[in-house]
mmCIF file of C-alpha atoms and ligand atoms in Angstrom:
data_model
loop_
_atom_site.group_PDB
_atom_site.id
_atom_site.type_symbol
_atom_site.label_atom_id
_atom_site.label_comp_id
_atom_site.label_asym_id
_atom_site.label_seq_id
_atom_site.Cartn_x
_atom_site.Cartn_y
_atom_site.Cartn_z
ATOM 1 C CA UNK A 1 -37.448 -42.726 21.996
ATOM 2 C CA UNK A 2 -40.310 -40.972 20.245
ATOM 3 C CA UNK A 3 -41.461 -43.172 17.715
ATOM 4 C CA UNK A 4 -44.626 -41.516 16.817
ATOM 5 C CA UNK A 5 -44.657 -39.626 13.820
ATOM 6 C CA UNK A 6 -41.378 -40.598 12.992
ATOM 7 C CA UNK A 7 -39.560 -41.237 9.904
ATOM 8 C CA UNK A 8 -36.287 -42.367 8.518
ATOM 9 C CA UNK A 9 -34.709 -38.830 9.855
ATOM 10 C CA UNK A 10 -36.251 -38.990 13.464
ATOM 11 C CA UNK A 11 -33.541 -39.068 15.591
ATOM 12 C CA UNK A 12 -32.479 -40.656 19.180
ATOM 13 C CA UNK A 13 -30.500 -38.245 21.478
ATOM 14 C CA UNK A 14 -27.559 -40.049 22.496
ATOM 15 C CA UNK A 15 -25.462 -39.831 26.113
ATOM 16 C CA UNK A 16 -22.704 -37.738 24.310
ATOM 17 C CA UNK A 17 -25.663 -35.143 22.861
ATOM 18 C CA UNK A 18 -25.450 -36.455 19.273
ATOM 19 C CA UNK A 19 -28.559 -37.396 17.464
ATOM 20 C CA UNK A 20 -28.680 -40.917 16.018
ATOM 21 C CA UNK A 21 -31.542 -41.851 13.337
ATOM 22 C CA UNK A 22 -33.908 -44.422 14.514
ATOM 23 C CA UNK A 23 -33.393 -46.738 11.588
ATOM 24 C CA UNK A 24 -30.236 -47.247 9.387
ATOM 25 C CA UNK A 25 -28.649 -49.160 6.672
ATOM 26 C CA UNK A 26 -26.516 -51.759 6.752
ATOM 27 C CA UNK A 27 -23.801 -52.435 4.127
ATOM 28 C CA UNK A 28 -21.845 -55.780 5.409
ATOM 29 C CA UNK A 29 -21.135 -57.973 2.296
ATOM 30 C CA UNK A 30 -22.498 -54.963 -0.005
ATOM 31 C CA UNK A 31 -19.502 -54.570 -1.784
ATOM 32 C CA UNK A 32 -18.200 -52.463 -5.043
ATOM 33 C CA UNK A 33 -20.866 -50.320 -7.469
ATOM 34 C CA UNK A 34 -23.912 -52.223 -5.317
ATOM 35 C CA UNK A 35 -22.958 -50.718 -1.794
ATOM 36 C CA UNK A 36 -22.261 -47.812 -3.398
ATOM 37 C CA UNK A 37 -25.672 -47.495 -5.652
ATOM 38 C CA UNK A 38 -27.272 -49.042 -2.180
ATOM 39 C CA UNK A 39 -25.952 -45.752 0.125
ATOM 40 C CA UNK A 40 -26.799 -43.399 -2.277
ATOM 41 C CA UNK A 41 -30.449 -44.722 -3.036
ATOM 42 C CA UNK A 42 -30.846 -45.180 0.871
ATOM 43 C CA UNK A 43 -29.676 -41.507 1.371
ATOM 44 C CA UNK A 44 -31.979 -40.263 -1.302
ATOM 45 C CA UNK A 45 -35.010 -42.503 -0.165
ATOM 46 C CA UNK A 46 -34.422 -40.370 3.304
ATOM 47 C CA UNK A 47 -32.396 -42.524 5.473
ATOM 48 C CA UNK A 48 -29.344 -41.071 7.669
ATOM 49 C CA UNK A 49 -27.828 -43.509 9.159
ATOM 50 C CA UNK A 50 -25.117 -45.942 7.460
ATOM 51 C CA UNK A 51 -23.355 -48.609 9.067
ATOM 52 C CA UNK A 52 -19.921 -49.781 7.708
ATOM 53 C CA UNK A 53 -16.733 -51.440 9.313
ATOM 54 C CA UNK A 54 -13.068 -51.215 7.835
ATOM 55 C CA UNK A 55 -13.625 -55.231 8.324
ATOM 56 C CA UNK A 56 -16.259 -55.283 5.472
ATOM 57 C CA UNK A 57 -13.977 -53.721 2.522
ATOM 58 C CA UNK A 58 -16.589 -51.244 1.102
ATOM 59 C CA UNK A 59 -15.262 -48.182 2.979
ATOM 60 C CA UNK A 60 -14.400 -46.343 -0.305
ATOM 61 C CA UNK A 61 -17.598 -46.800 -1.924
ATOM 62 C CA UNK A 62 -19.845 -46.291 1.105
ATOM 63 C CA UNK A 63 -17.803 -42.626 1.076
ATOM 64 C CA UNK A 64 -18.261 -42.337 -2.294
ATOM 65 C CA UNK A 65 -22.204 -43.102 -2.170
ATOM 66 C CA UNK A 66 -22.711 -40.030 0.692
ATOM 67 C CA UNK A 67 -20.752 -37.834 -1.717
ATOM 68 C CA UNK A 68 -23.117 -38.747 -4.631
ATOM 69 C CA UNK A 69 -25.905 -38.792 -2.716
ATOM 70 C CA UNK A 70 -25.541 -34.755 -2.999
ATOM 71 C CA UNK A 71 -26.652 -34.775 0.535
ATOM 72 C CA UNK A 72 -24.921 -32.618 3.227
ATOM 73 C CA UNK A 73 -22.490 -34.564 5.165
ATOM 74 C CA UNK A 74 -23.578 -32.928 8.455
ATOM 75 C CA UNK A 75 -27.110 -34.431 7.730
ATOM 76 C CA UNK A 76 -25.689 -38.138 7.705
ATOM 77 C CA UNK A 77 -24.706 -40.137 10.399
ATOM 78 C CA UNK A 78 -21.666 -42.559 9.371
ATOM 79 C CA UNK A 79 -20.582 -45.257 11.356
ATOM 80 C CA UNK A 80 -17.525 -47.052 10.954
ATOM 81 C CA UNK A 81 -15.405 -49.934 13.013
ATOM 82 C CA UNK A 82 -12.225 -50.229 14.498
ATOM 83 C CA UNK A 83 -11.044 -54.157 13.225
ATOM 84 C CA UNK A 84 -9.769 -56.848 16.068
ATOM 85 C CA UNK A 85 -6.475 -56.732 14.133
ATOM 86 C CA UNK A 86 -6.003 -52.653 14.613
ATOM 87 C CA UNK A 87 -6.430 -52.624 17.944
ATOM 88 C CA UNK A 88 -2.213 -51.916 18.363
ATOM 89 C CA UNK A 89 -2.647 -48.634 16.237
ATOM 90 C CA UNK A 90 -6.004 -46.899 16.773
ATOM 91 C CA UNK A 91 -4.888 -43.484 15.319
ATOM 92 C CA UNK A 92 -3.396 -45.036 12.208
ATOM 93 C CA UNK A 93 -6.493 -47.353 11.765
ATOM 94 C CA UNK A 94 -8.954 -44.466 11.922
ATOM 95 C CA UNK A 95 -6.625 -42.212 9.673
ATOM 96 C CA UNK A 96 -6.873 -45.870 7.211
ATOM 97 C CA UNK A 97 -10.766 -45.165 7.520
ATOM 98 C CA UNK A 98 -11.331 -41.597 7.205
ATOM 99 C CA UNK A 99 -8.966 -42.149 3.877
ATOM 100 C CA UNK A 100 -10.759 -44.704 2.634
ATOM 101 C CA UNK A 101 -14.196 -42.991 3.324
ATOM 102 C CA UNK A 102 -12.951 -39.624 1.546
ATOM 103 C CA UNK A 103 -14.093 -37.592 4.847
ATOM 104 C CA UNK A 104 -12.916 -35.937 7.275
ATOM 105 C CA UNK A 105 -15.055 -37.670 10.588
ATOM 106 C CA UNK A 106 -17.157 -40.452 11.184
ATOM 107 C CA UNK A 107 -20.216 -40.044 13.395
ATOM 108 C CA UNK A 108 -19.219 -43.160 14.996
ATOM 109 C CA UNK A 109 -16.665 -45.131 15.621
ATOM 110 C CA UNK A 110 -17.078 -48.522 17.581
ATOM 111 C CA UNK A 111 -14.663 -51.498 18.877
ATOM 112 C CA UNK A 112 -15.770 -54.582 16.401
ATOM 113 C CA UNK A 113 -15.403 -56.897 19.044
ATOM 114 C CA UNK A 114 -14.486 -57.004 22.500
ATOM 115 C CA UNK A 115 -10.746 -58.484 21.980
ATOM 116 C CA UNK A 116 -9.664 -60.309 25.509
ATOM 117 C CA UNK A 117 -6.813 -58.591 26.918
ATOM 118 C CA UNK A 118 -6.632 -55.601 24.426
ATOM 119 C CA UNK A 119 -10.380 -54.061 24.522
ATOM 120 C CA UNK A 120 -9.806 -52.072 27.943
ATOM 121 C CA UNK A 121 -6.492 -50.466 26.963
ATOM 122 C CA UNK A 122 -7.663 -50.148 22.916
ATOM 123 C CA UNK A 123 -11.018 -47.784 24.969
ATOM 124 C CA UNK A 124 -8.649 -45.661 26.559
ATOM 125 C CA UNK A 125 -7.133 -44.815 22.921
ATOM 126 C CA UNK A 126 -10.640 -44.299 21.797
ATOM 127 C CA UNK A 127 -11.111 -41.753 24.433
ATOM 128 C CA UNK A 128 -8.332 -39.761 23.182
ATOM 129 C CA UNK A 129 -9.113 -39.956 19.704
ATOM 130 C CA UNK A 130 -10.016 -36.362 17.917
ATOM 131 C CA UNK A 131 -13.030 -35.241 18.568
ATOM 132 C CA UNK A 132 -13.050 -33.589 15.382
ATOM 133 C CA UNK A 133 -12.339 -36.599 13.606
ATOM 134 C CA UNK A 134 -14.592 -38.765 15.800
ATOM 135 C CA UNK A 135 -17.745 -37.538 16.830
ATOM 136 C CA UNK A 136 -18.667 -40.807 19.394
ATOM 137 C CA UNK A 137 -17.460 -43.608 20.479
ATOM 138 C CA UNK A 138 -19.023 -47.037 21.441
ATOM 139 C CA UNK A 139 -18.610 -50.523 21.105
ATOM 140 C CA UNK A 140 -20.143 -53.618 19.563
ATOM 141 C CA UNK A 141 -20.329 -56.855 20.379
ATOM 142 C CA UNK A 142 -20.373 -55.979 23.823
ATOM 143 C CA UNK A 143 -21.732 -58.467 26.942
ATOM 144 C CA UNK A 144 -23.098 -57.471 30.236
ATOM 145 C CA UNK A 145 -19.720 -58.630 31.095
ATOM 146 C CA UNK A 146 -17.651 -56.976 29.057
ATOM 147 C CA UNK A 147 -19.689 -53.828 29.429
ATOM 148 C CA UNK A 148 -19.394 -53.844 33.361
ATOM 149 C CA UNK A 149 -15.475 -54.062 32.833
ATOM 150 C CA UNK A 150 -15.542 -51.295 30.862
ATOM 151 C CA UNK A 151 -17.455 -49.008 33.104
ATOM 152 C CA UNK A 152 -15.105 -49.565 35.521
ATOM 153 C CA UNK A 153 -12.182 -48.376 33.715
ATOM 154 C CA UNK A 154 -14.247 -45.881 31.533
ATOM 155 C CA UNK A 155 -13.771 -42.264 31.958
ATOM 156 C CA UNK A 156 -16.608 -41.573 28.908
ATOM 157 C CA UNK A 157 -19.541 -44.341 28.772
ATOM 158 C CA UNK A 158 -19.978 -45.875 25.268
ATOM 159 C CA UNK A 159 -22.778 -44.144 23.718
ATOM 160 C CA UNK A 160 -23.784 -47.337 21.664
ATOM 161 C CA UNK A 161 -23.341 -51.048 21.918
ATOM 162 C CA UNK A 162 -23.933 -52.363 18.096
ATOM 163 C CA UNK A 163 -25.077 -56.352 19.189
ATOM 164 C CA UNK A 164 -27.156 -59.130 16.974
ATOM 165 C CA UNK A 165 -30.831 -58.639 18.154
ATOM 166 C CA UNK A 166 -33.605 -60.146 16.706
ATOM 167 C CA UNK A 167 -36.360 -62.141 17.854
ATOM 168 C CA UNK A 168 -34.720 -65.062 17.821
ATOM 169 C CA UNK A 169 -31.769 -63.473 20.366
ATOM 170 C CA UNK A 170 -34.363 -60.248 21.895
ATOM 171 C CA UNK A 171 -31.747 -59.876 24.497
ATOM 172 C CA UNK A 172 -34.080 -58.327 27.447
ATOM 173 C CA UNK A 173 -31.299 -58.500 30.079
ATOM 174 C CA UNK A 174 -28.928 -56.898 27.762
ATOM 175 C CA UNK A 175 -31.040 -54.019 26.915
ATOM 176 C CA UNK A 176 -32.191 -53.375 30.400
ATOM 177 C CA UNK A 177 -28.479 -53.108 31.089
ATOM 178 C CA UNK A 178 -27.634 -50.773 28.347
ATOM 179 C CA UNK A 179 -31.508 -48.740 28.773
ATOM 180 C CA UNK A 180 -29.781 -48.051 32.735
ATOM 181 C CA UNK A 181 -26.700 -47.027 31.727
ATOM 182 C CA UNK A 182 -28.076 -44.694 28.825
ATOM 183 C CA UNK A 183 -26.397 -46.777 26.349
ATOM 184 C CA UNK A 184 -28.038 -46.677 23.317
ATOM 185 C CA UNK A 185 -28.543 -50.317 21.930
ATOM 186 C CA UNK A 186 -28.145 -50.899 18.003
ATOM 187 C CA UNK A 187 -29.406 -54.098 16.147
ATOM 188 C CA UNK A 188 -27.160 -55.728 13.749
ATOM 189 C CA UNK A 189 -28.786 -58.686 11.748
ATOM 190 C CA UNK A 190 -32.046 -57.383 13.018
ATOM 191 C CA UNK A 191 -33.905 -59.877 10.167
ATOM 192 C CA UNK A 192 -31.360 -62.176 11.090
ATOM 193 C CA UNK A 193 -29.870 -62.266 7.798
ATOM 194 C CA UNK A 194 -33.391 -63.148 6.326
ATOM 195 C CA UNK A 195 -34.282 -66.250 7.891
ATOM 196 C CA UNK A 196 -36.762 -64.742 10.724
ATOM 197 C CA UNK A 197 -38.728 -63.345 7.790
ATOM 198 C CA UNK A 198 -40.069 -66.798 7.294
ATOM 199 C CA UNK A 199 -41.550 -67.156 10.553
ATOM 200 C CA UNK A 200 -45.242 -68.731 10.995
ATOM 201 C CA UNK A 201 -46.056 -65.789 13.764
ATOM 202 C CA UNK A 202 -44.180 -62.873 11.859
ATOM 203 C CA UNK A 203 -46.072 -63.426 8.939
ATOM 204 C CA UNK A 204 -49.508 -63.699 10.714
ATOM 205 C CA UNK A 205 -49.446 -60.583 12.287
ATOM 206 C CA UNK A 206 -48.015 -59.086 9.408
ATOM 207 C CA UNK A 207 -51.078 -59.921 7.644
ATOM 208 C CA UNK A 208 -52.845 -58.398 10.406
ATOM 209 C CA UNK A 209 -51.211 -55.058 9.473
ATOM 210 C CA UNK A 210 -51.072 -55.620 5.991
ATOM 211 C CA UNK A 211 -47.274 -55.525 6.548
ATOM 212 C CA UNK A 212 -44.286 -57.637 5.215
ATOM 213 C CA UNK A 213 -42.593 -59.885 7.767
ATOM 214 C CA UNK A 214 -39.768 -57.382 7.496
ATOM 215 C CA UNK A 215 -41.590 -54.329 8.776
ATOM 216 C CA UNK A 216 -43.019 -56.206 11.862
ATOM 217 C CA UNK A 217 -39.496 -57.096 12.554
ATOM 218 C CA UNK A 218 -38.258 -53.790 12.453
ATOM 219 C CA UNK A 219 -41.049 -52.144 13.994
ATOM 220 C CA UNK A 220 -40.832 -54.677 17.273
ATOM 221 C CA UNK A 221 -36.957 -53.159 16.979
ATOM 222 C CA UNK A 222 -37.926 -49.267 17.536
ATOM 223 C CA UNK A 223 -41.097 -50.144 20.209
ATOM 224 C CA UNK A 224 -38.326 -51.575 22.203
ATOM 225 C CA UNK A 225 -36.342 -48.348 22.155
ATOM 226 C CA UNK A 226 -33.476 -50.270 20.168
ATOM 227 C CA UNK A 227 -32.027 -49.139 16.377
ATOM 228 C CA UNK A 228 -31.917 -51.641 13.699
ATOM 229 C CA UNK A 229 -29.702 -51.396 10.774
ATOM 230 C CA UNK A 230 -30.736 -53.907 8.309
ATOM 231 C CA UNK A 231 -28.583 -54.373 5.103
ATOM 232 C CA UNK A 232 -30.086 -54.236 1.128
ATOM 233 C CA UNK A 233 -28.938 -53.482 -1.855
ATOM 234 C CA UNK A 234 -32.093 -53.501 -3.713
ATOM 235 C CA UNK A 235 -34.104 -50.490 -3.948
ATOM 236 C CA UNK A 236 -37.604 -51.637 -3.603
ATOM 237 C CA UNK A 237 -36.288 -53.502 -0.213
ATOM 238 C CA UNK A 238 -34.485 -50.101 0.885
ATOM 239 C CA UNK A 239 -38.198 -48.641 0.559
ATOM 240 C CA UNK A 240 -40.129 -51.565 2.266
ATOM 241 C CA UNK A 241 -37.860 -51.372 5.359
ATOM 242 C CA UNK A 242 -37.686 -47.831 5.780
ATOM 243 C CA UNK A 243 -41.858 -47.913 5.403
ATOM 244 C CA UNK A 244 -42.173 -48.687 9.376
ATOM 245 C CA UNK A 245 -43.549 -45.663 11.026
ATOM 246 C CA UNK A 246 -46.952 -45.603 10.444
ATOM 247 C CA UNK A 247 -48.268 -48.096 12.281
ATOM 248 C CA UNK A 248 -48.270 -49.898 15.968
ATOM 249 C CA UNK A 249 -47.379 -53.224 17.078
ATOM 250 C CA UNK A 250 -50.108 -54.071 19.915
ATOM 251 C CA UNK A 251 -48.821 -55.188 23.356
ATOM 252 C CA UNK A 252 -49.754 -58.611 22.899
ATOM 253 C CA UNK A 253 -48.043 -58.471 19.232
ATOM 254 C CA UNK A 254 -45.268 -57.094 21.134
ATOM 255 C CA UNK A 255 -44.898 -60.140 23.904
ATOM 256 C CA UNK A 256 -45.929 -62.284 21.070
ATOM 257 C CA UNK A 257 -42.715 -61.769 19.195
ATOM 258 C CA UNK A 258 -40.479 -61.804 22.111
ATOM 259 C CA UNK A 259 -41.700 -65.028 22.881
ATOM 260 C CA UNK A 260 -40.042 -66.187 19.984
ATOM 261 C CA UNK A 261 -36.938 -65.378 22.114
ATOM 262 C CA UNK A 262 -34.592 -68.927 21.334
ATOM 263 C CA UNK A 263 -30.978 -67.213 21.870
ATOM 264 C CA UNK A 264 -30.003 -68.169 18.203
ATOM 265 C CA UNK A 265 -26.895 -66.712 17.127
ATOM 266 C CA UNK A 266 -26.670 -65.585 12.829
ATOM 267 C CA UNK A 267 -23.202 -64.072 13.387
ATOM 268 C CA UNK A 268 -21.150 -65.249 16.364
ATOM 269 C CA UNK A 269 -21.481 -65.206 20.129
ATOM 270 C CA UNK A 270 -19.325 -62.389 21.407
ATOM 271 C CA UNK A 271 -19.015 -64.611 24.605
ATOM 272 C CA UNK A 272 -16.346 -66.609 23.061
ATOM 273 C CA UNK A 273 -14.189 -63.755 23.778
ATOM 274 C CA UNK A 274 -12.788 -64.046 27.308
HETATM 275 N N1 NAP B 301 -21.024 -55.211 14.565
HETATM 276 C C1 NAP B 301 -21.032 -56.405 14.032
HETATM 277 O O1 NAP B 301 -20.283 -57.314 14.424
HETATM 278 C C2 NAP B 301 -21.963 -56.692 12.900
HETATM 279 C C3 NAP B 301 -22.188 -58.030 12.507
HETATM 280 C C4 NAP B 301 -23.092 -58.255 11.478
HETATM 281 C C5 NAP B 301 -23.726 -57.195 10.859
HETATM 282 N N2 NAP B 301 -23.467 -55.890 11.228
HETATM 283 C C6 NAP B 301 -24.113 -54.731 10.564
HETATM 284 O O2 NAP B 301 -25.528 -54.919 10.607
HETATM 285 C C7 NAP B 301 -26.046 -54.893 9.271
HETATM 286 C C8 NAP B 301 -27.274 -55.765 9.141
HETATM 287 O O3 NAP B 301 -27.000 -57.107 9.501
HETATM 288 P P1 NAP B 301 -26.884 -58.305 8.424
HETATM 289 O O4 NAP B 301 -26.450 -57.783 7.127
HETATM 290 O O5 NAP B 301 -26.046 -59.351 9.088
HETATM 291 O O6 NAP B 301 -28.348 -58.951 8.377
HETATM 292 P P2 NAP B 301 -29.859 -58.443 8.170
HETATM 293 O O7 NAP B 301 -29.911 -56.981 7.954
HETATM 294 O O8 NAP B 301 -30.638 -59.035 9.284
HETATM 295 O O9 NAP B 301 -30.279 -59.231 6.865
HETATM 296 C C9 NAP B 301 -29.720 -58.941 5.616
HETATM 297 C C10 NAP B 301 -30.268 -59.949 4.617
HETATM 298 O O10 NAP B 301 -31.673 -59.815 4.502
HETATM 299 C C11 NAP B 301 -32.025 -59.497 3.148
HETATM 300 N N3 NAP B 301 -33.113 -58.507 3.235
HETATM 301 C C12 NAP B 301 -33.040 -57.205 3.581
HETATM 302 N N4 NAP B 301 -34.246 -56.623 3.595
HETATM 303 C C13 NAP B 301 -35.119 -57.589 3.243
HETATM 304 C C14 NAP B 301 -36.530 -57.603 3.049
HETATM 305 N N5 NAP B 301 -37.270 -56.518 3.240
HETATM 306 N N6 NAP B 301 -37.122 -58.775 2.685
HETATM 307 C C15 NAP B 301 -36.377 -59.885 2.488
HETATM 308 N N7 NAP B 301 -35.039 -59.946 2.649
HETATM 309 C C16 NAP B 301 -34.414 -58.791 3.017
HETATM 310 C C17 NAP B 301 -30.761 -58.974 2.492
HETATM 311 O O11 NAP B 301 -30.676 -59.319 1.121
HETATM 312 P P3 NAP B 301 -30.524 -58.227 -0.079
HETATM 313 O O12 NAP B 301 -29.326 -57.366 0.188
HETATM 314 O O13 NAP B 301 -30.374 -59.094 -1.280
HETATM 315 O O14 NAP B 301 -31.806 -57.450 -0.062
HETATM 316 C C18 NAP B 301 -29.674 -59.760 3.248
HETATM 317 O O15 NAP B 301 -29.517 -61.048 2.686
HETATM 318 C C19 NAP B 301 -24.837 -55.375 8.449
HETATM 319 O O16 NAP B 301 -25.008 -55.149 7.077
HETATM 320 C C20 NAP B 301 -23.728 -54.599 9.101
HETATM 321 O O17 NAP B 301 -23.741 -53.245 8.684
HETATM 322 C C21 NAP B 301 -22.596 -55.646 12.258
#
């Protein structure tokens, strides 16, 4: 991924030939007027990529913040998530979706989790979803295990696997796996939820770089080729995390961060599904 001169609209070519931005926004937990004021200020600020889930309620407003954003819907990248409950009815749950969102395709549309017994059979749906209505498909929450399952009974490879990745869970193996299989790896919780940002070594070498502890974090995300997705709703945050392209992380800054490797879960660990 060319990072280098890049900006909130500098995209990753993904397996299926889709471009993905190289930094998004997150809207878990955003919910009502906020997540919608939040995706419109993020689209206007420049950023492309927006992350929702039919899981996180905000559907409707996350549609309605592209619309008001006055941007053209072509230019966005939308994600949304297929819930561990929907996995019975795949067409009806991404018709539920597209009708909450107000639009007529999603980018994106990714397995939540990697429900045991129902994720292999629930991919083979995905595959024959609409292309028109569905642009990619992927997964999240995916394991080296589950993902090796999958390829076996895959006819198209995921082109994303959404995971938590941070530098308290940089998960090297993982990546390598997904980097090999030209899977492009997304961060969720990529500050993990905040509390990395308070972390002695972050902050040092931010004030090497005269950078918050939030732009290291996210910059360590892109130099290792993966796309984080943090979540705001506040505008002067939205600016500060898209404000990582212009500088470098040096290679000891790099290992120095990954050191902080301590495989600390902030959301769940997708193991726990068989
Ligand atoms: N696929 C999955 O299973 C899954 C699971 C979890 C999350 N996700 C997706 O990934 C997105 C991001 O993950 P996340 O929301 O869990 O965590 P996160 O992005 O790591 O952290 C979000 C938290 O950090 C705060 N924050 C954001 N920017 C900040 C900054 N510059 N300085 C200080 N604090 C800052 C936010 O508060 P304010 O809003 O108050 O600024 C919020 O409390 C989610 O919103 C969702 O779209 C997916």
């Amino acid at each position: 991924m060319d990072i280098s001169n890049g900006s909130t609209r500098a995209t990753r070519t993904l397996n299926n030939g889709a471009k993905m931005p190289l930094l998004g926004l997150g809207t878990w937990e955003a919910r009502g007027e906020e997540a919608k004021l939040a995706v419109k200020y993020a689209i206007e600020k420049g950023y492309r990529l927006i992350d929702t889930a039919s899981f996180y309620g905000n559907e409707h407003e996350v549609g309605a913040g592209i619309k008001e954003s006055k941007t053209k819907r072509k230019e966005i990248f939308l994600t949304t998530k297929l819930w561990n409950s929907e996995h019975d009815n795949v067409k009806a749950a991404l018709g539920a979706s597209l009708s909450r969102l107000g639009l007529d395709y999603v980018d994106l549309y990714l397995i939540h989790w990697p429900v045991s017994k129902k994720r292999i059979s629930t991919w083979k749906e995905f595959e024959r979803l609409d292309s028109k209505k569905v642009r990619g498909i992927g997964v999240s929450n995916f394991t080296k295990r589950h993902l090796t399952e999958l390829l076996k009974h895959a006819k198209i490879v995921p082109c994303v696997n959404q995971v938590e990745f941070h530098p308290y869970l940089y998960q090297k193996e993982l990546l390598e796996f997904c980097t090999k299989n030209e899977i492009q790896l997304e961060a969720y919780s990529p500050l993990g939820r905040g509390a990395i940002l308070r972390d002695r070594k972050i902050r040092e070498i931010g004030e090497n770089h005269s950078k918050t502890p939030a732009q290291i974090v996210l910059r360590w995300h892109l130099q290792h080729g993966v796309i984080p997705i943090p979540k705001t709703v506040r505008k002067e945050r939205l600016e500060e995390n898209a404000s990582i392209f212009d500088f470098e992380l040096s290679e000891a800054q790099m290992r120095s961060i990954d050191s902080l490797e301590r495989s600390r879960h902030f959301v769940s660990d997708p193991e726990k599904y068989a």
